[in-house]
CSV table of C-alpha atoms and ligand atoms in Angstrom, one decimal:
chain,number,residue,atom,x,y,z
A,731,MET,CA,-68.2,59.8,14.2
A,732,SER,CA,-70.7,59.5,17.1
A,733,LEU,CA,-71.5,60.9,20.4
A,734,ILE,CA,-72.4,58.6,23.3
A,735,ILE,CA,-75.5,60.0,25.0
A,736,ASN,CA,-76.5,58.2,28.2
A,737,GLY,CA,-74.8,55.1,26.9
A,738,VAL,CA,-76.3,55.2,23.4
A,739,ALA,CA,-74.2,56.1,20.3
A,740,VAL,CA,-75.9,58.8,18.3
A,741,ALA,CA,-74.9,60.6,15.1
A,742,PRO,CA,-73.6,64.2,15.4
A,743,PRO,CA,-75.5,67.0,13.7
A,744,ALA,CA,-74.9,67.5,10.0
A,745,ASP,CA,-74.3,71.2,10.6
A,746,PRO,CA,-71.1,71.6,12.7
A,747,ARG,CA,-72.4,74.9,14.1
A,748,VAL,CA,-75.1,73.2,16.2
A,749,SER,CA,-74.6,73.4,19.9
A,750,LEU,CA,-74.6,70.3,22.1
A,751,LEU,CA,-77.6,71.8,23.9
A,752,ASP,CA,-79.6,72.2,20.7
A,753,HIS,CA,-78.6,68.7,19.5
A,754,LEU,CA,-79.8,67.2,22.7
A,755,ARG,CA,-83.1,69.1,22.8
A,756,GLU,CA,-84.1,69.6,19.2
A,757,THR,CA,-82.7,66.5,17.5
A,758,LEU,CA,-82.7,63.9,20.2
A,759,HIS,CA,-85.7,65.3,22.1
A,760,LEU,CA,-83.9,65.0,25.4
A,761,THR,CA,-85.6,68.0,26.8
A,762,GLY,CA,-84.5,67.5,30.4
A,763,THR,CA,-81.5,69.7,29.7
A,764,LYS,CA,-82.8,73.3,29.8
A,765,LYS,CA,-82.0,76.4,27.8
A,766,GLY,CA,-81.9,79.4,30.0
A,767,CYS,CA,-79.6,82.1,28.9
A,768,ASN,CA,-77.9,80.3,25.9
A,769,GLN,CA,-74.7,82.2,26.7
A,770,GLY,CA,-73.0,80.5,29.5
A,771,ALA,CA,-74.4,82.6,32.4
A,772,CYS,CA,-77.0,80.5,34.1
A,773,GLY,CA,-76.0,76.8,34.3
A,774,ALA,CA,-79.4,75.4,33.2
A,775,CYS,CA,-77.8,73.5,30.4
A,776,THR,CA,-75.2,71.7,32.4
A,777,VAL,CA,-74.5,68.1,31.5
A,778,LEU,CA,-71.6,65.8,32.2
A,779,ALA,CA,-68.9,65.0,29.6
A,780,ASP,CA,-66.9,62.0,30.7
A,781,GLY,CA,-68.0,62.9,34.3
A,782,GLU,CA,-67.0,66.5,34.0
A,783,ARG,CA,-69.6,69.3,34.1
A,784,ILE,CA,-69.9,71.4,31.0
A,785,LEU,CA,-72.2,74.1,29.7
A,786,SER,CA,-73.9,72.5,26.7
A,787,CYS,CA,-75.0,75.8,25.3
A,788,LEU,CA,-71.3,76.8,24.8
A,789,ALA,CA,-70.3,73.5,23.3
A,790,LEU,CA,-70.5,72.4,19.7
A,791,ALA,CA,-71.9,68.9,19.4
A,792,VAL,CA,-69.2,67.9,17.0
A,793,GLN,CA,-66.5,68.7,19.6
A,794,TYR,CA,-67.7,65.8,21.6
A,795,ASP,CA,-67.2,63.1,19.0
A,796,GLY,CA,-66.5,59.8,20.9
A,797,ARG,CA,-67.1,61.4,24.3
A,798,SER,CA,-69.6,60.1,26.8
A,799,ILE,CA,-72.3,62.6,27.7
A,800,THR,CA,-74.7,62.2,30.6
A,801,THR,CA,-77.9,64.3,30.7
A,802,ILE,CA,-80.5,64.3,33.5
A,803,GLU,CA,-82.3,61.5,31.6
A,804,GLY,CA,-79.2,59.3,32.3
A,805,VAL,CA,-79.0,60.2,36.0
A,806,GLY,CA,-82.3,58.8,37.1
A,807,GLN,CA,-85.9,58.1,36.0
A,808,ALA,CA,-89.3,58.2,37.5
A,809,GLY,CA,-89.5,55.3,40.0
A,810,ALA,CA,-85.7,55.0,40.1
A,811,LEU,CA,-84.4,58.4,41.2
A,812,HIS,CA,-80.8,59.1,41.9
A,813,PRO,CA,-80.3,59.8,45.6
A,814,LEU,CA,-79.5,63.4,44.8
A,815,GLN,CA,-82.8,63.8,42.9
A,816,GLN,CA,-84.6,62.4,45.9
A,817,ALA,CA,-82.7,64.8,48.2
A,818,PHE,CA,-83.9,67.8,46.1
A,819,ILE,CA,-87.5,66.6,46.7
A,820,ASP,CA,-86.9,66.0,50.4
A,821,HIS,CA,-85.3,69.4,51.0
A,822,ASP,CA,-87.4,71.7,48.8
A,823,GLY,CA,-84.6,72.1,46.3
A,824,PHE,CA,-86.8,73.5,43.6
A,825,GLN,CA,-90.0,75.3,42.8
A,826,CYS,CA,-90.5,75.5,39.0
A,827,GLY,CA,-87.8,72.9,38.4
A,828,TYR,CA,-86.4,74.7,35.3
A,829,CYS,CA,-82.9,74.9,36.8
A,830,THR,CA,-83.0,71.5,38.5
A,831,PRO,CA,-81.6,69.2,35.8
A,832,GLY,CA,-78.6,71.6,35.5
A,833,GLN,CA,-78.3,71.9,39.3
A,834,ILE,CA,-78.2,68.1,39.7
A,835,CYS,CA,-75.7,67.4,36.8
A,836,SER,CA,-73.5,70.3,38.1
A,837,ALA,CA,-73.6,69.0,41.7
A,838,LEU,CA,-72.6,65.5,40.5
A,839,GLY,CA,-69.7,66.9,38.6
A,840,MET,CA,-68.8,69.1,41.5
A,841,MET,CA,-68.7,66.2,43.9
A,842,MET,CA,-66.3,64.4,41.6
A,843,GLU,CA,-64.1,67.5,41.3
A,844,ALA,CA,-63.9,67.6,45.1
A,845,LYS,CA,-63.0,63.9,45.2
A,846,ARG,CA,-60.1,64.7,42.9
A,847,GLY,CA,-59.0,67.4,45.3
A,848,LEU,CA,-59.6,70.3,43.0
A,849,PRO,CA,-59.7,73.5,45.1
A,850,SER,CA,-62.3,76.3,44.8
A,851,ASN,CA,-62.0,80.0,45.3
A,852,VAL,CA,-62.8,79.6,49.0
A,853,THR,CA,-60.6,76.6,49.8
A,854,SER,CA,-58.2,77.8,52.5
A,855,ASP,CA,-55.8,74.8,52.8
A,856,LEU,CA,-54.7,73.7,49.3
A,857,THR,CA,-52.9,70.7,50.8
A,858,ALA,CA,-55.8,69.1,52.7
A,859,ALA,CA,-58.6,67.0,51.3
A,860,VAL,CA,-61.6,69.0,50.1
A,861,THR,CA,-64.4,69.2,52.6
A,862,LEU,CA,-67.7,70.2,51.0
A,863,ASP,CA,-69.0,72.4,53.8
A,864,ARG,CA,-71.7,75.0,53.1
A,865,ALA,CA,-69.3,77.7,51.9
A,866,GLU,CA,-67.6,75.3,49.5
A,867,VAL,CA,-70.9,74.0,48.1
A,868,GLN,CA,-72.2,77.6,47.7
A,869,GLU,CA,-69.0,78.7,45.9
A,870,ARG,CA,-68.8,75.6,43.7
A,871,MET,CA,-72.5,75.8,42.7
A,872,SER,CA,-72.4,79.5,42.1
A,873,GLY,CA,-72.6,79.0,38.3
A,874,ASN,CA,-76.0,77.5,38.6
A,875,LEU,CA,-78.7,80.1,39.1
A,876,CYS,CA,-82.2,79.5,40.4
A,877,ARG,CA,-84.6,82.3,39.6
A,878,CYS,CA,-87.1,80.9,42.0
A,879,GLY,CA,-84.8,81.4,44.9
A,880,ALA,CA,-84.6,77.8,46.0
A,881,HIS,CA,-80.8,78.1,46.7
A,882,ASN,CA,-81.0,77.2,50.4
A,883,GLY,CA,-82.9,74.0,49.7
A,884,ILE,CA,-80.5,73.2,46.8
A,885,ILE,CA,-77.5,73.6,49.1
A,886,ASP,CA,-79.1,71.6,51.9
A,887,ALA,CA,-79.9,68.7,49.4
A,888,ILE,CA,-76.4,68.6,48.0
A,889,ARG,CA,-74.7,68.8,51.4
A,890,LEU,CA,-76.9,66.1,52.9
A,891,SER,CA,-76.2,63.9,49.8
A,892,VAL,CA,-72.5,64.4,50.3
A,893,GLU,CA,-72.7,63.4,53.9
A,894,ALA,CA,-74.9,60.4,53.1
A,895,ALA,CA,-72.3,59.2,50.6
A,896,ALA,CA,-69.3,59.7,52.9
B,1915,FES,S1,-78.3,78.0,28.9
B,1915,FES,FE1,-76.2,77.4,29.1
B,1915,FES,S2,-75.5,78.6,30.7
B,1915,FES,FE2,-77.5,79.3,30.5
B,1916,FES,S1,-86.6,76.0,40.7
B,1916,FES,FE1,-87.2,77.5,39.4
B,1916,FES,S2,-85.4,78.3,38.6
B,1916,FES,FE2,-84.8,77.0,40.1
């Protein structure tokens, strides 16, 4: 039994009650993933599981046996930032940075959801390809809170990254 964290197989916790978030932070010392509310309300703990965004505070680590988990440490590193990380810097997408790892993982998952054609609550034409305009990005990122109020910069960074990748 093992979890694949950023491409590396690691043992699950001995205690099956340990959340994926606590396993990442407390056991594996991958502290990029943040604990905000610890109850599914803020998005700070967002990571990718096989490319889909999940809230690691609500996930038991043992549930992800054999699954591939990507944390912010697997997205980019100092000197080799992911373009979305650079966009957050360029567009003032953070102040304290506490929410930023979750914002970035969530945005990457959100972009893949849009590519798969998954609609959001504000998608008007369910038969057309998804266009990540401002309203769509705002709606799809509404589960990631920024208590510093950097939401405008965050949305700008994501939208410009989407446009650059198109
Ligand atoms: S810490 Fe998981 S949603 Fe807030
Ligand atoms: S940058 Fe501080 S919470 Fe978002």
